[in-house]
Coordinates of C-alpha atoms in Angstrom, one line a residue:
X1 CA -0.1 -0.3 -0.1
X2 CA 1.5 3.4 -1.1
X3 CA 1.5 6.1 1.5
X4 CA 1.3 8.6 -1.6
X5 CA 4.7 10.0 -1.6
X6 CA 5.4 8.1 -5.1
X7 CA 2.7 10.7 -6.9
X8 CA 4.5 13.6 -5.4
X9 CA 5.6 16.0 -8.3
X10 CA 9.3 16.8 -7.8
X11 CA 10.4 20.6 -9.5
X12 CA 12.5 20.4 -12.3
X13 CA 16.1 21.5 -11.5
X14 CA 17.3 23.5 -14.0
X15 CA 21.1 23.2 -14.7
X16 CA 22.7 26.4 -14.3
X17 CA 24.3 28.4 -17.6
X18 CA 27.9 28.2 -17.5
X19 CA 30.6 30.2 -19.3
X20 CA 31.2 27.4 -21.6
X21 CA 27.3 27.5 -22.9
X22 CA 27.9 31.4 -23.6
X23 CA 30.8 30.7 -25.7
X24 CA 29.3 27.8 -27.7
X25 CA 26.1 29.6 -28.5
X26 CA 28.0 33.0 -29.1
X27 CA 30.5 30.7 -31.4
X28 CA 33.9 32.0 -29.5
X29 CA 35.9 30.8 -27.0
X30 CA 35.5 30.3 -23.6
X31 CA 38.5 32.6 -22.8
X32 CA 36.6 35.5 -25.4
X33 CA 33.2 35.1 -23.7
X34 CA 35.0 35.8 -20.4
X35 CA 36.7 39.0 -21.3
X36 CA 33.8 40.3 -23.1
X37 CA 31.7 39.7 -19.8
X38 CA 34.4 41.1 -17.6
X39 CA 34.9 44.1 -20.2
X40 CA 38.6 43.0 -20.6
X41 CA 40.9 42.0 -23.3
X42 CA 40.9 43.3 -27.0
X43 CA 37.9 42.4 -29.6
X44 CA 35.4 44.7 -31.6
X45 CA 32.6 46.3 -30.0
X46 CA 30.4 44.4 -32.0
X47 CA 31.6 41.4 -30.9
X48 CA 31.6 42.4 -27.3
X49 CA 28.1 43.3 -27.0
X50 CA 27.1 40.4 -29.0
X51 CA 28.4 38.0 -26.6
X52 CA 26.9 40.1 -23.9
X53 CA 23.3 39.8 -25.6
X54 CA 23.6 36.0 -25.8
X55 CA 24.6 36.0 -22.0
X56 CA 21.3 38.1 -21.4
X57 CA 19.2 35.6 -23.3
X58 CA 20.7 32.4 -21.9
X59 CA 20.1 34.0 -18.4
X60 CA 23.9 33.6 -17.4
X61 CA 24.9 34.7 -13.9
X62 CA 28.5 35.0 -13.4
X63 CA 30.3 33.0 -10.2
X64 CA 30.6 35.5 -7.6
X65 CA 33.1 33.5 -5.7
X66 CA 35.3 32.7 -8.6
X67 CA 35.1 36.5 -9.9
X68 CA 35.9 37.4 -5.8
X69 CA 39.1 35.3 -6.5
X70 CA 40.1 36.5 -9.7
X71 CA 39.7 40.0 -9.0
X72 CA 40.4 39.8 -5.1
X73 CA 37.6 41.5 -3.9
X74 CA 34.2 40.2 -2.1
X75 CA 32.2 43.0 -3.6
X76 CA 30.5 43.4 -0.4
X77 CA 30.8 46.5 2.0
X78 CA 30.1 46.6 5.8
X79 CA 27.8 49.7 7.0
X80 CA 28.4 50.0 11.1
X81 CA 25.9 52.2 13.0
X82 CA 24.8 53.0 16.2
X83 CA 21.5 54.4 15.4
X84 CA 19.1 51.6 16.5
X85 CA 15.8 53.4 15.1
X86 CA 17.5 54.0 11.6
X87 CA 16.6 57.9 11.7
X88 CA 19.7 58.9 10.3
X89 CA 21.1 55.6 9.4
X90 CA 18.8 54.7 6.7
X91 CA 18.8 57.3 4.7
X92 CA 22.8 57.4 4.5
X93 CA 22.0 53.6 3.8
X94 CA 19.8 54.2 1.1
X95 CA 22.2 56.6 -0.6
X96 CA 25.4 54.0 0.3
X97 CA 23.3 51.7 -1.5
X98 CA 22.5 53.6 -4.4
X99 CA 25.9 54.4 -5.3
X100 CA 27.4 50.4 -4.7
X101 CA 24.6 48.2 -5.9
X102 CA 24.8 50.1 -9.4
X103 CA 28.8 48.7 -9.3
X104 CA 27.8 45.4 -8.6
X105 CA 28.4 45.5 -4.7
X106 CA 26.1 44.7 -1.8
X107 CA 26.1 46.2 1.7
X108 CA 26.3 44.4 4.9
X109 CA 24.3 46.3 7.5
X110 CA 25.1 45.7 11.4
X111 CA 24.0 47.9 14.2
X112 CA 26.7 48.0 17.2
X113 CA 24.2 50.0 19.6
X114 CA 26.3 51.2 22.0
X115 CA 28.0 47.8 23.2
X116 CA 31.7 47.9 22.5
X117 CA 31.7 44.2 22.8
X118 CA 29.3 44.2 19.9
X119 CA 31.0 46.4 17.8
X120 CA 34.0 44.4 17.7
X121 CA 32.0 41.0 17.0
X122 CA 30.4 43.0 14.0
X123 CA 34.1 44.0 12.7
X124 CA 35.7 40.8 13.1
X125 CA 32.8 39.0 11.2
X126 CA 33.0 41.4 8.5
X127 CA 36.7 40.9 8.3
X128 CA 35.7 36.9 8.2
X129 CA 33.6 38.0 5.3
X130 CA 36.3 39.7 3.3
X131 CA 34.2 42.8 3.0
X132 CA 36.2 45.6 0.8
X133 CA 35.7 48.2 3.0
X134 CA 33.6 49.9 6.0
X135 CA 31.4 52.7 5.9
X136 CA 30.4 53.8 9.5
X137 CA 27.5 55.7 10.7
X138 CA 25.8 57.2 13.7
X139 CA 23.1 59.1 15.4
X140 CA 25.3 62.0 16.4
X141 CA 28.3 64.0 14.8
X142 CA 30.1 64.4 18.0
X143 CA 30.3 60.5 19.0
X144 CA 32.7 57.8 18.0
X145 CA 30.9 54.2 17.3
X146 CA 31.7 52.1 20.4
X147 CA 34.4 50.1 18.2
X148 CA 38.5 51.1 17.1
X149 CA 38.4 50.8 13.1
X150 CA 42.1 52.2 12.8
X151 CA 44.6 49.8 11.3
X152 CA 42.2 47.5 10.0
X153 CA 44.0 47.1 6.6
X154 CA 40.6 48.0 4.5
X155 CA 39.5 51.1 3.6
X156 CA 37.1 52.7 6.4
X157 CA 34.5 55.8 5.5
X158 CA 32.8 58.0 8.1
X159 CA 29.5 59.2 7.4
X160 CA 27.4 61.2 9.9
X161 CA 29.3 59.8 12.7
X162 CA 32.7 61.5 14.6
X163 CA 35.6 60.6 12.8
X164 CA 39.0 59.1 13.7
X165 CA 41.8 61.7 13.2
X166 CA 43.1 62.0 9.8
X167 CA 40.4 60.1 8.2
X168 CA 38.0 60.6 5.4
X169 CA 34.5 61.9 6.7
X170 CA 31.2 63.6 5.6
X171 CA 29.0 65.4 7.5
X172 CA 26.2 67.7 6.9
X173 CA 26.8 71.6 7.0
X174 CA 24.7 72.1 10.1
X175 CA 25.4 75.8 10.3
X176 CA 24.6 76.1 6.5
X177 CA 21.5 74.8 7.3
X178 CA 20.6 76.9 10.0
X179 CA 21.1 79.8 8.1
X180 CA 18.9 78.9 5.5
X181 CA 16.1 78.7 7.9
X182 CA 16.7 82.2 9.6
X183 CA 17.7 83.8 5.8
X184 CA 14.5 82.5 5.0
X185 CA 12.2 84.2 7.7
X186 CA 14.3 87.5 7.2
X187 CA 13.4 87.3 3.9
X188 CA 9.5 86.8 5.0
X189 CA 9.9 89.9 6.8
X190 CA 10.0 88.3 10.1
X191 CA 11.7 90.5 12.9
X192 CA 11.5 88.6 16.5
X193 CA 13.1 85.1 15.7
X194 CA 13.8 83.2 18.7
X195 CA 15.3 79.6 18.1
X196 CA 13.9 76.9 20.3
X197 CA 16.6 74.2 20.2
X198 CA 18.2 70.7 21.7
X199 CA 20.2 69.6 24.2
X200 CA 23.5 71.8 25.1
X201 CA 25.6 68.7 25.1
X202 CA 25.1 68.5 21.4
X203 CA 28.1 69.8 19.6
X204 CA 25.4 70.6 16.5
X205 CA 23.0 72.3 18.7
X206 CA 25.9 75.3 19.6
X207 CA 26.6 75.3 16.0
X208 CA 23.4 76.0 14.6
X209 CA 22.4 78.5 17.6
X210 CA 25.7 80.3 16.5
X211 CA 24.9 80.4 12.7
X212 CA 21.4 81.9 14.2
X213 CA 22.7 84.4 16.0
X214 CA 25.2 85.4 12.9
X215 CA 22.2 86.1 10.8
X216 CA 20.0 87.9 13.1
X217 CA 23.6 90.3 13.6
X218 CA 24.2 90.6 9.8
X219 CA 20.2 92.0 9.6
X220 CA 20.2 94.4 12.5
X221 CA 17.1 92.3 14.3
X222 CA 16.1 91.9 17.6
X223 CA 18.7 90.5 20.2
X224 CA 18.5 86.5 19.8
X225 CA 17.0 84.4 22.3
X226 CA 18.1 80.6 21.8
X227 CA 16.4 78.2 24.3
X228 CA 17.8 74.8 24.8
X229 CA 15.9 71.4 26.1
X230 CA 15.0 68.1 24.6
X231 CA 14.2 66.8 21.6
X232 CA 10.5 66.3 21.9
X233 CA 7.1 67.8 21.1
X234 CA 7.0 68.0 24.5
X235 CA 10.1 70.6 25.0
X236 CA 8.6 72.5 21.5
X237 CA 5.1 72.7 24.0
X238 CA 7.0 74.3 26.9
X239 CA 9.3 76.7 25.0
X240 CA 5.9 78.2 23.7
X241 CA 4.6 78.6 27.5
X242 CA 7.7 80.2 28.2
X243 CA 7.8 82.5 25.4
X244 CA 4.3 83.7 25.6
X245 CA 3.2 83.6 29.1
X246 CA 6.1 86.3 29.6
X247 CA 5.6 90.1 29.3
X248 CA 7.0 92.0 26.4
X249 CA 7.0 91.4 22.6
X250 CA 6.1 87.9 21.3
X251 CA 8.0 86.1 18.4
X252 CA 6.8 86.1 15.2
X253 CA 8.9 83.2 14.0
X254 CA 10.8 80.2 15.6
X255 CA 13.5 78.3 14.4
X256 CA 13.3 74.9 15.9
X257 CA 16.1 72.2 16.8
X258 CA 14.3 69.6 14.5
X259 CA 10.6 68.6 13.5
X260 CA 9.9 67.2 16.8
X261 CA 10.2 70.3 18.4
X262 CA 8.6 71.9 15.8
X263 CA 5.5 69.9 16.0
X264 CA 5.2 70.6 19.4
X265 CA 5.5 74.2 19.3
X266 CA 2.8 74.2 15.9
X267 CA 0.1 72.1 18.4
X268 CA 1.0 75.1 21.2
X269 CA 0.5 77.8 19.1
X270 CA -2.8 76.6 17.8
X271 CA -4.1 75.7 21.5
X272 CA -3.4 79.4 22.2
X273 CA -5.2 80.7 19.0
X274 CA -2.5 81.5 16.8
X275 CA -2.1 81.0 13.5
X276 CA 0.7 79.4 11.9
X277 CA 2.0 81.0 9.6
X278 CA 0.2 84.1 9.7
X279 CA 0.8 85.0 13.4
X280 CA 4.2 83.0 13.9
X281 CA 5.9 81.1 11.1
X282 CA 7.8 78.1 12.4
X283 CA 10.8 75.8 10.8
X284 CA 11.9 72.6 12.0
X285 CA 15.3 70.7 11.1
X286 CA 15.8 67.0 9.5
X287 CA 13.0 67.1 7.3
X288 CA 11.6 63.8 9.0
X289 CA 9.0 63.2 6.8
X290 CA 6.6 61.2 8.9
X291 CA 6.3 64.3 11.2
X292 CA 7.1 67.0 8.9
X293 CA 4.2 65.9 6.4
X294 CA 1.9 65.1 9.2
X295 CA 2.1 68.5 11.2
X296 CA -0.7 71.1 10.5
X297 CA 0.0 73.0 8.8
X298 CA 3.1 70.7 6.9
X299 CA 6.3 72.0 8.2
X300 CA 9.2 74.0 6.5
X301 CA 12.1 72.4 7.6
X302 CA 16.0 72.0 6.9
X303 CA 16.7 68.5 5.0
X304 CA 20.3 67.3 5.8
X305 CA 20.7 65.3 2.4
X306 CA 21.5 62.4 4.0
X307 CA 20.7 59.9 1.2
X308 CA 23.2 62.2 -0.9
X309 CA 25.7 61.9 2.0
X310 CA 25.5 58.4 1.7
X311 CA 26.0 58.4 -2.1
X312 CA 29.0 60.2 -1.5
X313 CA 30.7 58.0 1.4
X314 CA 29.8 55.0 -1.2
X315 CA 31.3 56.2 -4.6
X316 CA 34.4 57.8 -2.6
X317 CA 34.8 53.7 -0.8
X318 CA 34.5 52.3 -4.1
X319 CA 37.6 54.8 -5.5
X320 CA 39.7 53.5 -2.3
X321 CA 38.7 50.2 -3.3
X322 CA 40.0 50.8 -6.8
X323 CA 43.1 52.1 -5.5
X324 CA 42.6 55.5 -6.4
X325 CA 44.3 57.8 -4.0
X326 CA 41.7 60.2 -1.6
X327 CA 42.6 62.9 0.5
X328 CA 41.9 62.5 4.1
X329 CA 39.9 65.3 5.4
X330 CA 36.2 66.4 6.5
X331 CA 33.6 67.1 3.9
X332 CA 30.5 69.2 4.6
X333 CA 27.8 68.7 2.1
X334 CA 25.0 71.4 2.0
X335 CA 21.6 71.3 3.3
X336 CA 18.4 72.6 1.6
X337 CA 15.4 73.7 2.9
X338 CA 12.0 72.2 1.9
X339 CA 9.5 75.0 2.0
X340 CA 6.1 74.0 3.3
X341 CA 3.1 75.8 4.8
X342 CA 4.3 76.4 8.0
X343 CA 6.1 79.7 7.2
X344 CA 5.0 80.1 3.4
X345 CA 7.8 81.4 0.7
X346 CA 9.3 85.0 0.1
X347 CA 7.7 87.4 -2.1
X348 CA 8.4 87.1 -5.5
X349 CA 9.4 83.2 -5.1

């Protein structure tokens, strides 16, 4: 009596297409086919194109292990981060992937949190996998990842985290981003601009505050007021209470340290019967889409261009892997102002 297993249909297993299959179909030698597919050797453009077309038609996939041995590369790159929420590391990784995938390189992401032991385990694993290089990314610009990336014997790029000395690093231009925000308020004719910032323990908080003060001084506006507190909506509510419960002139514009603070400010102003942007304009920082677009009205904010930053980091790492010289140093990439309804556009724009 059969248990029915004899009637089970087994899926057909197709033999992988080999380089020899491509060569035979294209009527060339295996060596010529290999050179055409690897963009090597001397042959006519017509022959190279014909061999590649045959490979595509047959569904040929190169043996990645053989290619790695041939070129002494793994075609993988490690991305280390301690940004558990992915707020900053995910857009950086999107840019890195965009640069690398076009060049046949995969990204190997590891979250080290703030644990030195975990960080070392991930670095050791990356080295065991023979990654071609490592990109380190974090959640703030003034803190190292909790792992030593010096003297690894492979290229290392820092993207949105504190770098080692004499390394190659990419960061956003926070001072320039703050200038964009405050100059936009000035162009709108706002005169009493307040800066509700993040915690004083962050270096970027002071960089942005310095830029804010500089723009006010350049335009002869009222003395600056910088208020520092947590990166939270609650702090935005509290700041509005302090500003509007106090005697004297009230601000007509608020530049906020991040989008969460800005949303708290917008909500608190609305609760007081004040209109945004008619009575008070509000600008945030980060362009965190799920916050900025969901704020009512939608939030004008500074975008740090982290995807572009990641793309530049990825392309630079590729240059190093290919043996091209790259000068060490800190590269500041410009921010951009994303104008929505919380402050409006200057006249004539």
